Amino acid sequence: AEKMAKERADGAVTAVLVPICVERFMGQADATAKLAEFQRTAAWQQSQLIEKGGWATATGSKDPNSAVARMCAHQLANNKT
């Protein structure tokens, strides 16, 4: 039961942070060009780019959230802007 509760809590946190990650990425200067460049990157590298860019790192945290990075990368890769 404890494991299931932790998984649900982690899922809820990820669901809240992914839109923030996308918004932070899209809020950077020249976001449209950077999005196109991101989408040309190999899929297996996209979450790494999100982590390195700091978009998947919550305020007050020093380490990126890998689940947020994966979901954020997925949303950005499918963004048609």
N, CA and C atoms as an extended XYZ file, in Angstrom:
243
Properties=species:S:1:pos:R:3:atomname:S:1:resname:S:1:resid:I:1 pbc="F F F"
N         0.827       -1.193        0.000 N   ALA     1
C         0.000        0.000        0.000 CA  ALA     1
C         0.871        1.256        0.000 C   ALA     1
N         1.967        1.191        0.760 N   GLU     2
C         2.869        2.347        0.833 CA  GLU     2
C         3.525        2.616       -0.520 C   GLU     2
N         3.912        1.556       -1.213 N   LYS     3
C         4.533        1.698       -2.529 CA  LYS     3
C         3.544        2.320       -3.517 C   LYS     3
N         2.303        1.857       -3.472 N   MET     4
C         1.279        2.402       -4.374 CA  MET     4
C         1.021        3.872       -4.081 C   MET     4
N         1.009        4.244       -2.819 N   ALA     5
C         0.792        5.643       -2.438 CA  ALA     5
C         1.935        6.511       -2.936 C   ALA     5
N         3.172        6.011       -2.814 N   LYS     6
C         4.329        6.767       -3.303 CA  LYS     6
C         4.269        6.932       -4.819 C   LYS     6
N         3.890        5.883       -5.532 N   GLU     7
C         3.773        5.958       -6.990 CA  GLU     7
C         2.711        6.978       -7.410 C   GLU     7
N         1.596        6.987       -6.700 N   ARG     8
C         0.534        7.967       -7.002 CA  ARG     8
C         1.004        9.388       -6.720 C   ARG     8
N         1.707        9.561       -5.613 N   ALA     9
C         2.222       10.886       -5.260 CA  ALA     9
C         3.248       11.356       -6.282 C   ALA     9
N         4.147       10.469       -6.686 N   ASP    10
C         5.147       10.819       -7.699 CA  ASP    10
C         4.468       11.174       -9.017 C   ASP    10
N         3.442       10.433       -9.374 N   GLY    11
C         2.696       10.713      -10.602 CA  GLY    11
C         2.011       12.062      -10.549 C   GLY    11
N         1.478       12.399       -9.389 N   ALA    12
C         0.807       13.698       -9.227 CA  ALA    12
C         1.808       14.841       -9.332 C   ALA    12
N         2.967       14.677       -8.733 N   VAL    13
C         4.009       15.706       -8.809 CA  VAL    13
C         4.449       15.891      -10.254 C   VAL    13
N         4.661       14.795      -10.948 N   THR    14
C         5.067       14.866      -12.350 CA  THR    14
C         4.004       15.574      -13.179 C   THR    14
N         2.753       15.248      -12.952 N   ALA    15
C         1.654       15.869      -13.701 CA  ALA    15
C         1.609       17.378      -13.491 C   ALA    15
N         1.975       17.832      -12.311 N   VAL    16
C         1.987       19.265      -12.021 CA  VAL    16
C         3.210       19.940      -12.645 C   VAL    16
N         4.363       19.266      -12.606 N   LEU    17
C         5.609       19.891      -13.045 CA  LEU    17
C         5.823       19.884      -14.558 C   LEU    17
N         5.244       18.937      -15.271 N   VAL    18
C         5.459       18.873      -16.726 CA  VAL    18
C         4.978       20.143      -17.433 C   VAL    18
N         3.767       20.650      -17.174 N   PRO    19
C         3.353       21.887      -17.840 CA  PRO    19
C         4.276       23.072      -17.513 C   PRO    19
N         4.821       23.091      -16.302 N   ILE    20
C         5.750       24.154      -15.921 CA  ILE    20
C         7.035       24.022      -16.728 C   ILE    20
N         7.507       22.808      -16.891 N   CYS    21
C         8.701       22.542      -17.693 CA  CYS    21
C         8.499       23.028      -19.128 C   CYS    21
N         7.376       22.669      -19.720 N   VAL    22
C         7.072       23.086      -21.093 CA  VAL    22
C         7.007       24.613      -21.176 C   VAL    22
N         6.348       25.218      -20.210 N   GLU    23
C         6.219       26.678      -20.191 CA  GLU    23
C         7.589       27.350      -20.061 C   GLU    23
N         8.446       26.809      -19.215 N   ARG    24
C         9.781       27.378      -19.037 CA  ARG    24
C        10.591       27.255      -20.328 C   ARG    24
N        10.491       26.111      -20.993 N   PHE    25
C        11.195       25.925      -22.261 CA  PHE    25
C        10.684       26.929      -23.292 C   PHE    25
N         9.362       27.037      -23.398 N   MET    26
C         8.763       27.921      -24.400 CA  MET    26
C         8.928       29.403      -24.035 C   MET    26
N         9.305       29.714      -22.810 N   GLY    27
C         9.487       31.089      -22.381 CA  GLY    27
C        10.871       31.644      -22.665 C   GLY    27
N        11.758       30.797      -23.164 N   GLN    28
C        13.107       31.281      -23.447 CA  GLN    28
C        13.131       32.111      -24.725 C   GLN    28
N        14.158       32.912      -24.854 N   ALA    29
C        14.302       33.751      -26.042 CA  ALA    29
C        14.383       32.857      -27.282 C   ALA    29
N        13.699       33.273      -28.346 N   ASP    30
C        13.706       32.550      -29.619 CA  ASP    30
C        13.214       31.104      -29.448 C   ASP    30
N        12.152       30.938      -28.671 N   ALA    31
C        11.641       29.603      -28.337 CA  ALA    31
C        11.213       28.809      -29.565 C   ALA    31
N        10.648       29.466      -30.563 N   THR    32
C        10.185       28.735      -31.747 CA  THR    32
C        11.348       28.073      -32.467 C   THR    32
N        12.437       28.801      -32.646 N   ALA    33
C        13.620       28.239      -33.304 CA  ALA    33
C        14.242       27.137      -32.447 C   ALA    33
N        14.283       27.350      -31.142 N   LYS    34
C        14.871       26.350      -30.251 CA  LYS    34
C        14.006       25.102      -30.177 C   LYS    34
N        12.686       25.270      -30.304 N   LEU    35
C        11.794       24.113      -30.342 CA  LEU    35
C        12.048       23.295      -31.609 C   LEU    35
N        12.186       23.970      -32.728 N   ALA    36
C        12.461       23.263      -33.993 CA  ALA    36
C        13.789       22.511      -33.894 C   ALA    36
N        14.787       23.143      -33.312 N   GLU    37
C        16.091       22.492      -33.119 CA  GLU    37
C        15.950       21.291      -32.186 C   GLU    37
N        15.197       21.455      -31.110 N   PHE    38
C        14.960       20.371      -30.157 CA  PHE    38
C        14.277       19.190      -30.857 C   PHE    38
N        13.291       19.487      -31.695 N   GLN    39
C        12.542       18.422      -32.360 CA  GLN    39
C        13.395       17.665      -33.385 C   GLN    39
N        14.462       18.282      -33.859 N   ARG    40
C        15.373       17.597      -34.785 CA  ARG    40
C        16.382       16.717      -34.055 C   ARG    40
N        16.449       16.856      -32.740 N   THR    41
C        17.359       16.057      -31.920 CA  THR    41
C        16.818       14.637      -31.815 C   THR    41
N        17.716       13.671      -31.759 N   ALA    42
C        17.305       12.272      -31.611 CA  ALA    42
C        16.447       12.112      -30.362 C   ALA    42
N        15.390       11.334      -30.474 N   ALA    43
C        14.428       11.160      -29.375 CA  ALA    43
C        15.106       10.721      -28.084 C   ALA    43
N        16.112        9.864      -28.179 N   TRP    44
C        16.752        9.357      -26.968 CA  TRP    44
C        17.580       10.430      -26.262 C   TRP    44
N        17.876       11.538      -26.934 N   GLN    45
C        18.658       12.613      -26.333 CA  GLN    45
C        17.790       13.749      -25.793 C   GLN    45
N        16.537       13.783      -26.162 N   GLN    46
C        15.691       14.922      -25.827 CA  GLN    46
C        15.509       15.117      -24.329 C   GLN    46
N        15.262       14.056      -23.576 N   SER    47
C        15.081       14.236      -22.133 CA  SER    47
C        16.382       14.684      -21.477 C   SER    47
N        17.519       14.242      -22.013 N   GLN    48
C        18.810       14.695      -21.492 CA  GLN    48
C        18.983       16.190      -21.710 C   GLN    48
N        18.549       16.682      -22.873 N   LEU    49
C        18.634       18.117      -23.144 CA  LEU    49
C        17.755       18.911      -22.179 C   LEU    49
N        16.582       18.386      -21.882 N   ILE    50
C        15.677       19.051      -20.938 CA  ILE    50
C        16.317       19.099      -19.555 C   ILE    50
N        16.916       17.998      -19.135 N   GLU    51
C        17.573       17.967      -17.829 CA  GLU    51
C        18.733       18.960      -17.791 C   GLU    51
N        19.586       18.942      -18.821 N   LYS    52
C        20.749       19.830      -18.859 CA  LYS    52
C        20.345       21.293      -18.935 C   LYS    52
N        19.228       21.575      -19.600 N   GLY    53
C        18.753       22.950      -19.717 CA  GLY    53
C        18.155       23.496      -18.427 C   GLY    53
N        17.896       22.610      -17.473 N   GLY    54
C        17.365       23.035      -16.185 CA  GLY    54
C        15.854       23.159      -16.143 C   GLY    54
N        15.179       22.841      -17.225 N   TRP    55
C        13.725       23.003      -17.276 CA  TRP    55
C        12.985       21.966      -16.436 C   TRP    55
N        13.633       20.840      -16.127 N   ALA    56
C        12.993       19.792      -15.327 CA  ALA    56
C        13.465       19.832      -13.874 C   ALA    56
N        14.119       20.914      -13.487 N   THR    57
C        14.586       21.065      -12.114 CA  THR    57
C        13.628       22.010      -11.389 C   THR    57
N        12.989       21.498      -10.371 N   ALA    58
C        12.022       22.298       -9.610 CA  ALA    58
C        12.745       23.388       -8.829 C   ALA    58
N        12.064       24.487       -8.621 N   THR    59
C        12.605       25.570       -7.817 CA  THR    59
C        12.971       25.034       -6.435 C   THR    59
N        14.176       25.342       -6.002 N   GLY    60
C        14.638       24.877       -4.700 CA  GLY    60
C        15.339       23.533       -4.744 C   GLY    60
N        15.327       22.891       -5.885 N   SER    61
C        15.990       21.597       -6.038 CA  SER    61
C        17.263       21.801       -6.859 C   SER    61
N        18.251       20.961       -6.629 N   LYS    62
C        19.472       21.083       -7.418 CA  LYS    62
C        19.568       20.014       -8.507 C   LYS    62
N        18.729       19.008       -8.441 N   ASP    63
C        18.757       17.922       -9.412 CA  ASP    63
C        17.475       17.892      -10.238 C   ASP    63
N        17.604       17.600      -11.537 N   PRO    64
C        16.409       17.505      -12.372 CA  PRO    64
C        15.598       16.249      -12.040 C   PRO    64
N        14.318       16.313      -12.315 N   ASN    65
C        13.416       15.173      -12.130 CA  ASN    65
C        13.359       14.447      -13.473 C   ASN    65
N        13.883       13.231      -13.529 N   SER    66
C        13.979       12.517      -14.806 CA  SER    66
C        12.609       12.174      -15.391 C   SER    66
N        11.630       11.888      -14.543 N   ALA    67
C        10.279       11.598      -15.050 CA  ALA    67
C         9.676       12.846      -15.687 C   ALA    67
N         9.887       13.992      -15.050 N   VAL    68
C         9.396       15.254      -15.613 CA  VAL    68
C        10.111       15.529      -16.929 C   VAL    68
N        11.410       15.301      -16.977 N   ALA    69
C        12.182       15.546      -18.203 CA  ALA    69
C        11.668       14.683      -19.352 C   ALA    69
N        11.380       13.415      -19.073 N   ARG    70
C        10.878       12.518      -20.131 CA  ARG    70
C         9.528       12.989      -20.659 C   ARG    70
N         8.610       13.313      -19.749 N   MET    71
C         7.272       13.735      -20.175 CA  MET    71
C         7.303       15.112      -20.847 C   MET    71
N         8.137       16.001      -20.339 N   CYS    72
C         8.282       17.337      -20.927 CA  CYS    72
C         8.839       17.201      -22.347 C   CYS    72
N         9.866       16.374      -22.502 N   ALA    73
C        10.462       16.149      -23.820 CA  ALA    73
C         9.428       15.575      -24.782 C   ALA    73
N         8.627       14.650      -24.293 N   HIS    74
C         7.587       14.042      -25.132 CA  HIS    74
C         6.594       15.104      -25.609 C   HIS    74
N         6.157       15.963      -24.692 N   GLN    75
C         5.200       17.012      -25.079 CA  GLN    75
C         5.822       17.997      -26.060 C   GLN    75
N         7.068       18.391      -25.822 N   LEU    76
C         7.739       19.326      -26.720 CA  LEU    76
C         7.990       18.710      -28.091 C   LEU    76
N         8.326       17.438      -28.106 N   ALA    77
C         8.582       16.752      -29.381 CA  ALA    77
C         7.327       16.710      -30.243 C   ALA    77
N         6.173       16.684      -29.594 N   ASN    78
C         4.910       16.614      -30.324 CA  ASN    78
C         4.227       17.980      -30.477 C   ASN    78
N         4.883       19.039      -30.021 N   ASN    79
C         4.350       20.392      -30.103 CA  ASN    79
C         4.399       20.864      -31.560 C   ASN    79
N         3.314       21.385      -32.052 N   LYS    80
C         3.217       21.812      -33.460 CA  LYS    80
C         3.406       23.311      -33.646 C   LYS    80
N         3.889       24.004      -32.611 N   THR    81
C         4.068       25.451      -32.705 CA  THR    81
C         5.120       25.818      -33.711 C   THR    81
